[in-house]
């Protein structure tokens, strides 16, 4: 019969080799945000399973002491986090040379993991939540410890496999294989819903990686600063007739934590005036201390008064309104205040898990309700969401341009009972009456051309390396080619001045497939020549290719394939086949479980010719798989881009491009025979 002694002796990577004795109970630093209690929906039998699942990581001699502790965490927090195994104090991404490892990739990934859990970066660092209310690096601190140890052991002839935060183990591969393959929360279709995910997460078998947290390459909110900057700038071009920037124009939104913390900074860079509502003062303080907002006001009348003053002066200001966005919009409606651009960036992919704070409830009351009376909380959320929608609809009727920022706001409103937000008034199959920002702006103006959030981290930790990469990236961009290139050339020119770095020395830049390849090759050359230290490349999964998300990234796909996840899966598999250092596939993204599949990558630039070859094959594929899919959906700008690509790479690549049928022909034929089809 198998016993725990034999099991222990068969492993060389285990907690008992990291700790000589059970670590002491943790001390929590005062003032650090903590995750609210998560929903507990387990049966008695499932609770037993959850406890056994957590104890799988633990040597038998520690079970008696840790079992009641883990059960207490599950009952009081809704999850087993294993707080004892968290390193004491602040975790942060250190320079790569300070990490142990047998290959450069193993050390690079440790930098990224630790950066994700930095007090200055993470939303709830003690609960391993990086951003988006529930986006985690892994499920618990036992996994964290083991992953770190595995990365120290990893060689360039092995691949580490990570399944929903669990390090499955090291497996023999080749130097041209991925060093790490990650999946998160890939639930079987029949069970791919919020209820089953909550249960699976509580049992310790599912991890919500968001988009980049679970892929270990979150660069702080800088990424969403750039996305928001691009979005509001292009919304201004499309709806307000601006040419250069948003001087004299007002943008109103909500959310200053995690990803949404970008909004104030983005509106400042776009030279506009912003009012961003937030109910959690700790999140406001973070952005105030960073300089990402300019002023905090808790009086609605005063907030609009200050905004008007700056609009009249054509000067930029980011105002944090300390209060609920619904109150703010209610005031605007009652007092006939014109809001030009309006959105929402709260975590509506998890509205009942703390992502949305209902009107009439303080943030502290929200947290207490989550702990003591979840049913009441859900009732209040639904009521508030419906009223929130009614106010937006009234403002839109008066001339406001409202767009869903891909946070599942409109889906949350629909789920709350406001069926009239659906275009057909019945279900979500035809979309919603308000546009997603991708549907109107990012899709046709950026994604269809292949532009998306290309990112890099200077692993040396040296600010001077980042400045050198900024300069090199600028030299690879022709600002006169398209307005997209001009916007991004200006962005990277001013990036250091705008003080965008939070955590590691990282940068983001929207580029198309060939632009990304040029920049990547230049960076690898600089590493090779000793001009800079090693660099890790990646992207936000919010991109041209890699993410199938009908309510966000692929909301401008109109051929019916918006519900398919083929592109994300192929992107992931194609990047693995081409030798990316890390590949990841996640369920959920920023829109919630069952609503998206995200494929991501990481590539460590070590200066080698091997990496040059990966760049030349993998980087264009990563973006062009999205352009090809968008082209096949008959998106005009993507068709144009695909045709250009076929011409440029006729000797190596070829994209299938759709013929365009005559609309009148199709409509006439269907009109003639549709009733017949129904009868048969």
XYZ file of C-alpha atoms in Angstrom:
680
model
C 0.000 0.000 0.000
C 1.277 3.477 -0.926
C 2.145 5.622 2.079
C 3.139 9.278 2.502
C 6.746 8.457 3.317
C 7.186 6.711 -0.042
C 5.387 9.591 -1.803
C 7.662 12.158 -0.168
C 10.796 10.198 -0.996
C 9.764 10.034 -4.669
C 9.764 13.849 -5.073
C 12.686 16.288 -5.150
C 10.493 19.407 -5.362
C 8.232 19.676 -2.294
C 7.396 22.035 0.530
C 9.371 20.069 3.124
C 12.547 20.739 1.132
C 11.806 24.464 1.150
C 10.926 24.599 4.862
C 12.792 22.674 7.565
C 9.804 23.158 9.838
C 6.288 24.512 9.508
C 6.519 28.293 9.041
C 4.936 30.490 11.720
C 1.483 32.017 11.356
C 1.600 35.075 9.114
C 1.758 38.733 10.111
C -0.292 41.028 7.884
C 0.961 44.524 7.107
C -1.586 47.097 8.184
C -3.194 49.160 5.404
C -2.830 46.563 2.628
C -6.128 45.857 0.827
C -7.645 42.454 1.520
C -10.051 40.502 -0.677
C -13.630 40.289 0.570
C -15.022 36.961 1.665
C -15.722 34.870 -1.436
C -18.972 33.015 -1.988
C -19.121 29.612 -0.299
C -21.461 27.195 -2.138
C -19.938 23.807 -1.298
C -21.811 20.801 0.031
C -20.460 19.009 3.101
C -18.815 16.390 0.876
C -17.312 19.065 -1.394
C -15.981 20.867 1.669
C -14.190 17.682 2.678
C -12.771 17.430 -0.852
C -11.599 21.076 -0.773
C -9.724 20.428 2.484
C -8.139 17.234 1.150
C -7.157 19.068 -2.035
C -5.262 21.733 -0.085
C -3.569 19.122 2.113
C -2.163 17.446 -1.037
C 0.664 19.954 -0.913
C 1.407 19.415 2.766
C 3.690 16.798 4.381
C 1.670 14.451 6.602
C 3.404 15.577 9.809
C 1.877 19.064 9.370
C -1.685 17.916 8.611
C -2.985 17.921 12.162
C -1.999 21.546 12.709
C -2.828 22.891 9.246
C -6.105 21.055 8.526
C -8.217 23.132 10.989
C -6.391 26.287 9.875
C -7.180 25.623 6.200
C -10.802 24.808 7.034
C -11.084 28.074 8.935
C -9.741 29.973 5.898
C -12.304 28.249 3.694
C -15.201 29.074 6.022
C -14.183 32.663 6.849
C -12.601 33.716 3.525
C -14.377 31.407 1.040
C -11.010 30.067 -0.214
C -7.960 28.250 1.129
C -4.991 30.582 0.577
C -2.382 28.922 2.802
C -1.266 32.243 4.290
C 1.455 30.547 6.331
C 3.469 29.891 3.198
C 3.516 33.482 1.970
C 6.946 35.171 2.253
C 6.876 37.785 4.989
C 6.710 41.482 4.082
C 6.703 42.942 0.585
C 7.207 40.761 -2.483
C 8.591 42.589 -5.531
C 10.123 41.880 -8.905
C 13.878 42.114 -8.332
C 16.579 42.360 -11.026
C 16.908 39.031 -12.818
C 20.442 38.403 -11.537
C 19.132 38.212 -7.975
C 17.152 35.038 -8.720
C 18.391 31.452 -8.699
C 17.933 29.410 -11.846
C 19.473 27.034 -14.387
C 18.170 28.930 -17.438
C 17.416 32.560 -18.176
C 13.701 31.906 -18.716
C 13.307 30.309 -15.278
C 14.744 33.430 -13.645
C 12.772 35.814 -15.888
C 9.458 34.228 -14.937
C 10.254 34.618 -11.255
C 10.710 38.358 -11.811
C 7.263 38.532 -13.396
C 5.476 36.443 -10.753
C 6.892 38.517 -7.914
C 6.011 41.751 -9.703
C 2.403 40.582 -9.942
C 2.255 40.241 -6.151
C 3.963 43.510 -5.238
C 2.027 45.634 -2.721
C 2.313 48.514 -5.227
C 0.905 46.435 -8.078
C -1.519 43.813 -6.749
C -5.115 44.609 -5.840
C -5.260 42.062 -2.984
C -1.653 40.886 -2.520
C -2.310 38.539 0.412
C -4.957 36.682 -1.623
C -2.706 36.545 -4.750
C -5.159 38.769 -6.687
C -3.281 40.966 -9.109
C -6.192 42.872 -10.652
C -9.813 42.677 -11.782
C -11.157 41.639 -8.351
C -10.409 37.922 -8.927
C -7.422 37.665 -11.325
C -4.789 35.503 -9.644
C -1.247 34.337 -10.352
C -2.195 31.030 -8.743
C -4.679 29.815 -6.142
C -2.636 29.630 -2.955
C 0.770 30.209 -1.427
C 1.736 26.540 -1.527
C 1.484 26.688 -5.317
C 3.493 29.914 -5.354
C 6.322 28.323 -3.355
C 6.423 25.205 -5.518
C 6.267 27.144 -8.802
C 9.183 29.315 -7.657
C 11.198 26.222 -6.747
C 10.376 24.526 -10.058
C 11.536 27.643 -11.926
C 14.857 27.468 -10.039
C 15.233 23.852 -11.216
C 14.039 24.433 -14.811
C 16.624 23.841 -17.567
C 16.508 24.722 -21.260
C 15.634 21.111 -22.022
C 12.533 20.992 -19.810
C 9.009 22.445 -19.785
C 7.080 23.300 -16.632
C 3.349 22.568 -16.927
C 0.964 24.651 -14.776
C -2.755 23.752 -14.636
C -4.943 26.406 -12.961
C -2.101 27.460 -10.696
C -1.015 23.892 -9.877
C 2.561 23.026 -10.961
C 1.985 19.637 -12.579
C 5.714 19.122 -12.954
C 8.769 19.312 -15.203
C 8.843 17.340 -18.441
C 11.674 16.741 -20.899
C 11.523 18.885 -24.058
C 14.041 20.782 -26.239
C 15.682 24.257 -26.207
C 13.217 25.250 -28.937
C 10.161 24.288 -26.837
C 8.244 26.561 -24.470
C 9.785 26.604 -21.011
C 6.344 27.005 -19.372
C 2.833 26.067 -20.533
C -0.052 27.491 -18.468
C -3.803 26.940 -18.567
C -6.397 28.506 -16.281
C -10.024 27.533 -15.575
C -10.576 25.637 -18.843
C -13.868 24.131 -17.772
C -15.810 21.560 -19.779
C -18.607 23.321 -21.672
C -21.515 21.862 -19.725
C -20.004 23.206 -16.474
C -18.533 26.441 -17.849
C -20.551 28.926 -15.841
C -20.173 31.199 -12.821
C -21.763 28.815 -10.314
C -19.532 25.868 -11.207
C -16.466 28.092 -11.371
C -17.127 29.428 -7.848
C -17.443 25.853 -6.630
C -14.324 24.669 -8.497
C -12.292 27.607 -7.221
C -13.363 27.018 -3.626
C -12.368 23.365 -4.054
C -8.940 24.426 -5.292
C -9.154 23.089 -8.845
C -9.823 26.262 -10.907
C -7.850 29.488 -11.078
C -9.093 32.695 -12.678
C -6.028 34.078 -14.410
C -7.844 37.134 -15.849
C -5.758 37.858 -18.929
C -2.218 38.586 -17.859
C -2.108 37.793 -14.109
C -2.381 34.062 -14.702
C 0.183 34.369 -17.499
C 2.598 36.034 -15.051
C 3.174 39.191 -17.084
C 1.092 41.966 -15.636
C 2.949 45.269 -16.006
C 0.751 47.257 -13.668
C -2.043 49.480 -14.935
C 0.261 51.056 -17.552
C -1.209 48.667 -20.125
C -4.753 49.812 -19.629
C -3.587 53.444 -19.514
C -2.516 53.019 -23.121
C -5.690 51.134 -24.057
C -7.885 53.799 -22.462
C -5.811 56.588 -24.048
C -6.265 55.030 -27.494
C -9.969 54.467 -26.870
C -10.959 57.938 -25.661
C -8.739 59.657 -28.237
C -10.378 57.728 -31.082
C -13.843 58.171 -29.533
C -13.142 61.898 -29.636
C -12.137 61.689 -33.293
C -15.217 59.671 -34.164
C -17.869 61.506 -32.102
C -16.485 64.954 -31.237
C -14.543 65.774 -34.394
C -11.215 66.298 -32.631
C -7.953 66.029 -34.532
C -5.125 66.101 -31.994
C -6.374 65.689 -28.414
C -9.298 66.087 -25.972
C -8.679 69.674 -24.845
C -11.937 71.194 -23.600
C -13.794 67.852 -23.549
C -15.206 65.782 -20.657
C -14.868 62.045 -20.023
C -16.773 60.473 -17.108
C -16.258 56.940 -15.857
C -15.922 54.858 -12.689
C -13.299 52.669 -11.076
C -9.781 53.524 -9.865
C -8.527 50.116 -8.721
C -6.448 47.628 -10.675
C -7.011 47.989 -14.405
C -9.482 50.851 -14.026
C -6.906 52.944 -12.202
C -5.699 53.954 -15.635
C -8.592 56.224 -16.476
C -7.398 59.395 -14.793
C -3.907 59.037 -16.202
C -5.197 58.298 -19.716
C -7.426 61.370 -19.842
C -4.514 63.522 -18.656
C -2.243 62.218 -21.417
C -5.059 62.818 -23.928
C -5.212 66.428 -22.564
C -8.898 66.139 -21.569
C -10.916 66.542 -18.362
C -11.927 63.425 -16.468
C -14.237 62.674 -13.541
C -13.788 59.119 -12.280
C -16.028 57.846 -9.499
C -14.669 55.397 -6.919
C -16.228 54.091 -3.686
C -13.044 52.634 -2.137
C -10.891 55.439 -0.770
C -7.793 53.219 -0.580
C -7.853 52.886 -4.376
C -8.225 56.649 -4.766
C -5.261 57.212 -2.429
C -3.107 54.818 -4.471
C -3.763 56.799 -7.662
C -3.332 60.132 -5.850
C 0.032 59.048 -4.423
C 1.082 57.907 -7.916
C 0.086 61.235 -9.430
C -2.427 59.505 -11.712
C -5.232 61.723 -10.441
C -4.927 65.374 -9.476
C -7.667 66.020 -6.941
C -10.230 64.189 -4.779
C -13.727 65.664 -4.414
C -16.614 64.090 -2.478
C -19.233 66.675 -3.542
C -20.866 66.075 -6.935
C -21.715 69.723 -7.607
C -18.127 70.717 -6.868
C -16.736 67.946 -9.108
C -18.709 69.169 -12.126
C -17.873 72.814 -11.296
C -14.120 72.127 -11.293
C -14.448 70.072 -14.486
C -16.229 72.986 -16.218
C -13.514 75.437 -15.163
C -10.796 73.281 -16.703
C -12.809 72.602 -19.859
C -13.254 76.341 -20.342
C -9.504 76.893 -19.835
C -8.782 73.953 -22.179
C -6.514 72.535 -19.495
C -6.318 68.917 -18.390
C -7.315 67.544 -14.969
C -8.163 64.118 -13.551
C -10.775 64.367 -10.789
C -11.538 61.471 -8.462
C -15.114 61.677 -7.226
C -15.253 59.802 -3.918
C -18.682 58.282 -4.214
C -20.926 56.131 -6.364
C -21.083 56.625 -10.143
C -24.881 56.148 -10.059
C -25.239 59.179 -7.784
C -22.994 61.171 -10.122
C -25.029 60.279 -13.228
C -28.302 60.888 -11.381
C -27.097 64.421 -10.588
C -26.099 64.984 -14.228
C -29.548 63.912 -15.433
C -31.438 66.048 -12.878
C -29.311 69.132 -13.570
C -29.061 68.696 -17.339
C -25.259 68.487 -17.348
C -23.871 67.372 -20.706
C -21.399 64.480 -20.522
C -19.638 64.008 -23.864
C -17.893 60.663 -23.344
C -19.117 58.138 -20.770
C -17.998 54.644 -19.793
C -17.517 52.301 -16.827
C -14.467 50.304 -15.795
C -15.590 48.572 -12.609
C -15.233 44.790 -12.364
C -18.669 43.890 -13.720
C -17.466 40.466 -14.785
C -17.914 39.643 -11.073
C -20.671 42.052 -9.939
C -21.861 39.737 -7.151
C -18.368 39.017 -5.875
C -17.522 42.608 -4.979
C -16.835 43.982 -8.450
C -19.792 46.390 -8.362
C -20.891 48.483 -5.386
C -24.635 49.257 -5.462
C -26.079 52.733 -5.009
C -26.945 53.624 -1.414
C -24.290 51.319 0.069
C -20.829 52.415 1.233
C -17.783 50.366 0.305
C -17.496 49.157 3.895
C -21.173 48.147 3.941
C -20.637 46.327 0.615
C -17.806 44.310 2.164
C -19.896 43.458 5.239
C -22.891 42.410 3.103
C -20.654 40.105 1.071
C -19.708 38.432 4.334
C -23.092 38.317 6.063
C -25.954 38.608 3.574
C -25.013 37.819 0.002
C -28.632 37.461 -1.134
C -29.406 41.013 -0.012
C -26.234 42.217 -1.709
C -27.217 40.587 -5.021
C -30.662 42.166 -4.796
C -29.122 45.621 -4.282
C -26.615 45.111 -7.119
C -29.395 44.165 -9.559
C -31.521 47.181 -8.565
C -28.556 49.543 -8.884
C -27.426 48.146 -12.254
C -30.883 48.605 -13.748
C -31.068 52.206 -12.484
C -27.493 52.816 -13.694
C -28.593 51.669 -17.164
C -31.705 53.887 -17.107
C -29.585 56.945 -16.337
C -27.124 56.129 -19.121
C -29.981 55.659 -21.577
C -31.358 59.085 -20.682
C -27.932 60.698 -21.087
C -27.436 58.980 -24.452
C -30.814 60.331 -25.588
C -29.455 63.793 -24.719
C -26.304 63.368 -26.812
C -23.803 61.472 -24.634
C -21.611 58.858 -26.320
C -21.540 55.835 -23.997
C -19.420 52.775 -24.649
C -18.972 49.572 -22.656
C -15.277 49.273 -21.834
C -15.248 45.514 -22.081
C -15.797 44.955 -18.377
C -19.099 43.117 -18.977
C -21.152 46.085 -17.790
C -23.912 45.595 -20.382
C -24.026 41.847 -19.797
C -24.297 42.496 -16.051
C -27.193 44.907 -16.688
C -28.912 42.287 -18.853
C -28.411 39.617 -16.169
C -29.816 42.039 -13.587
C -33.143 42.028 -15.437
C -32.986 44.944 -17.896
C -33.690 42.898 -21.029
C -34.255 46.095 -23.023
C -30.492 46.619 -23.139
C -30.371 43.739 -25.655
C -30.790 44.793 -29.292
C -33.573 42.267 -29.794
C -35.016 42.717 -26.288
C -34.796 38.954 -25.721
C -31.220 37.682 -25.473
C -27.595 38.674 -26.113
C -27.298 36.969 -29.526
C -27.514 40.262 -31.461
C -25.522 42.328 -28.977
C -26.610 45.337 -26.959
C -28.084 48.760 -27.752
C -24.858 50.502 -26.705
C -21.559 49.664 -28.389
C -18.586 47.912 -26.894
C -15.490 50.055 -27.274
C -14.075 47.301 -29.511
C -17.216 47.209 -31.649
C -17.121 50.935 -32.405
C -13.546 52.039 -31.862
C -10.719 49.593 -31.183
C -11.933 46.878 -33.547
C -12.217 48.804 -36.820
C -9.553 51.423 -35.995
C -6.831 49.203 -34.463
C -7.452 45.451 -34.201
C -8.577 45.036 -37.827
C -5.231 46.465 -38.958
C -3.299 44.238 -36.533
C -2.487 46.946 -33.970
C -2.499 45.769 -30.387
C -0.793 46.057 -26.977
C 2.794 44.867 -27.456
C 4.697 44.917 -24.123
C 8.147 44.441 -22.731
C 9.953 44.300 -19.391
C 13.628 45.171 -18.892
C 14.641 42.304 -16.625
C 17.754 44.085 -15.366
C 15.480 46.412 -13.410
C 17.502 49.396 -14.714
C 15.509 52.510 -15.729
C 18.259 53.357 -18.215
C 17.591 50.075 -20.079
C 13.933 51.061 -20.411
C 14.885 54.483 -21.814
C 17.139 52.810 -24.392
C 14.286 50.518 -25.494
C 11.922 53.506 -25.712
C 14.350 55.252 -28.083
C 14.881 52.089 -30.151
C 11.114 51.491 -30.464
C 10.589 55.074 -31.681
C 13.220 54.554 -34.365
C 11.292 51.491 -35.628
C 8.041 53.458 -36.119
C 7.183 55.684 -39.083
C 4.837 58.311 -37.553
C 3.676 59.425 -41.011
C 2.427 55.975 -42.092
C -0.969 55.964 -40.338
C -2.587 57.951 -37.498
C -2.236 54.781 -35.375
C 1.541 54.967 -35.778
C 1.557 58.697 -35.055
C -0.426 58.211 -31.803
C 1.923 55.515 -30.633
C 5.068 57.355 -31.643
C 3.888 60.281 -29.492
C 2.974 57.847 -26.699
C 6.438 56.291 -26.549
C 8.133 59.688 -26.964
C 6.368 60.981 -23.834
C 6.261 57.702 -21.885
C 9.084 58.526 -19.459
C 7.798 62.059 -18.880
C 4.347 60.644 -18.064
C 5.820 58.386 -15.316
C 3.928 55.238 -16.296
C 6.034 52.580 -14.556
C 4.412 50.784 -11.609
C 6.488 47.820 -10.434
C 9.052 46.483 -12.920
C 10.667 48.568 -15.654
C 8.041 47.895 -18.290
C 6.508 49.516 -21.323
C 3.559 49.010 -23.664
C 3.123 50.145 -27.253
C 0.368 49.475 -29.791
C 1.928 48.100 -32.974
C 0.906 45.912 -35.896
C 2.453 42.521 -36.722
C 5.453 43.781 -38.676
C 6.053 46.691 -36.299
C 6.205 44.272 -33.368
C 8.648 42.044 -35.242
C 10.950 44.966 -36.110
C 11.005 46.209 -32.524
C 11.570 42.710 -31.101
C 14.491 42.033 -33.453
C 16.027 45.395 -32.571
C 15.743 44.686 -28.829
C 17.298 41.218 -29.225
C 20.164 42.786 -31.177
C 20.689 45.289 -28.344
C 20.825 42.431 -25.813
C 23.298 40.598 -28.073
C 25.531 43.691 -28.278
C 25.483 44.225 -24.503
C 23.663 47.578 -24.796
C 20.888 46.403 -22.444
C 20.166 43.411 -20.211
C 17.679 40.666 -21.136
C 14.123 41.659 -22.025
C 10.839 39.783 -21.742
C 8.246 40.411 -24.444
C 4.540 39.798 -24.149
C 1.224 41.421 -24.860
C -2.064 42.061 -23.231
C -4.516 39.374 -24.291
C -6.774 42.291 -25.188
C -5.445 42.208 -28.750
C -6.021 41.540 -32.432
C -5.400 37.796 -32.099
C -5.376 35.500 -29.119
C -8.709 36.386 -27.523
C -12.187 35.160 -28.419
C -14.584 37.334 -26.439
C -17.990 38.186 -27.976
C -18.637 41.004 -25.498
C -15.227 42.611 -25.916
C -12.258 41.716 -28.174
C -14.333 40.075 -30.891
C -17.495 42.154 -30.521
C -17.038 43.493 -34.064
C -17.076 39.950 -35.521
C -20.451 39.730 -37.300
C -20.323 36.408 -39.173
C -21.623 34.336 -36.239
C -18.174 33.087 -35.209
C -18.014 35.483 -32.252
C -19.088 32.587 -30.008
C -16.220 30.355 -31.202
C -12.871 29.966 -29.424
C -10.866 28.582 -32.347
C -8.681 31.671 -32.767
C -7.494 31.836 -29.158
C -6.758 28.113 -29.146
C -4.856 28.272 -32.432
C -2.929 31.329 -31.281
C -1.865 29.473 -28.125
C -0.946 26.287 -30.006
C 0.833 28.186 -32.790
C 2.944 30.119 -30.296
C 3.870 26.864 -28.555
C 4.817 25.267 -31.873
C 7.023 28.238 -32.765
C 8.920 28.143 -29.472
C 7.645 31.065 -27.395
C 9.194 30.939 -23.910
C 5.784 30.855 -22.185
C 2.321 30.146 -23.560
C -0.945 30.540 -21.676
C -4.623 29.802 -22.298
C -7.250 31.223 -19.944
C -10.997 31.156 -19.514
C -12.686 34.419 -18.673
C -10.475 37.423 -19.287
C -11.940 40.686 -18.066
C -15.513 39.726 -18.957
C -16.084 36.764 -16.671
C -15.973 32.983 -16.699
C -17.511 31.310 -19.733
C -17.492 34.571 -21.720
C -13.997 34.473 -23.258
C -10.957 32.350 -24.020
C -7.604 34.174 -23.951
C -4.343 32.928 -25.436
C -1.137 34.706 -24.389
C 2.639 34.420 -24.588
C 5.943 35.525 -23.092
C 9.277 35.560 -24.949
C 12.619 36.100 -23.208
C 15.147 37.936 -25.388
C 18.617 36.600 -24.601
C 20.373 37.995 -27.689
C 20.613 34.616 -29.413
C 20.026 33.765 -33.051
C 17.545 31.127 -31.796
C 15.363 33.911 -30.402
C 15.709 35.915 -33.638
C 14.181 32.955 -35.472
C 11.328 32.678 -32.950
C 10.612 36.407 -33.364
C 10.455 36.100 -37.166
C 7.963 33.218 -37.075
C 5.967 33.665 -33.861
C 5.488 37.443 -33.516
C 3.791 37.947 -36.933
C 1.696 34.795 -36.404
C 0.487 36.022 -33.003
C -1.128 39.111 -34.542
C -1.953 37.867 -38.045
C -4.029 34.925 -36.807
C -6.380 37.644 -35.539
C -6.265 39.691 -38.730
C -6.979 36.519 -40.748
C -9.987 35.667 -38.573
C -11.305 39.242 -38.755
C -10.799 39.257 -42.507
C -12.764 36.011 -42.841
C -15.583 37.722 -40.883
C -15.649 40.264 -43.744
C -14.199 43.174 -41.742
C -13.137 45.599 -44.449
C -9.951 46.945 -42.847
C -8.777 43.406 -42.061
C -9.395 42.293 -45.643
C -7.192 45.153 -46.814
C -4.489 44.202 -44.288
C -4.646 40.495 -45.253
C -4.338 41.337 -48.950
C -1.242 43.456 -48.249
C 0.233 40.624 -46.160
C -0.343 38.051 -48.916
C 1.464 40.305 -51.363
C 4.391 41.048 -49.030
C 4.939 37.426 -47.913
C 3.877 35.546 -51.045
C 6.887 33.212 -50.818
C 6.177 31.987 -47.250
C 2.636 32.808 -46.012
C -0.887 32.896 -47.442
C -4.216 33.965 -45.872
C -7.617 32.812 -47.183
C -9.680 35.936 -47.959
C -13.490 35.981 -48.365
C -15.405 36.976 -51.472
C -18.011 39.653 -50.732
C -21.590 38.761 -51.762
C -24.079 41.324 -53.031
C -26.210 42.407 -50.050
C -29.312 43.027 -52.156
C -29.065 39.596 -53.780
C -28.826 37.826 -50.425
C -31.604 39.868 -48.839
C -33.955 39.374 -51.826
C -33.459 35.604 -51.946
C -33.934 35.182 -48.189
C -37.048 37.401 -48.224
C -38.533 35.181 -50.932
C -37.895 31.838 -49.208
C -37.591 32.442 -45.450
C -41.227 31.737 -44.595
C -40.999 28.522 -46.599
C -37.983 27.468 -44.517
C -39.929 27.991 -41.293
C -42.843 25.899 -42.568
C -40.545 22.999 -43.440
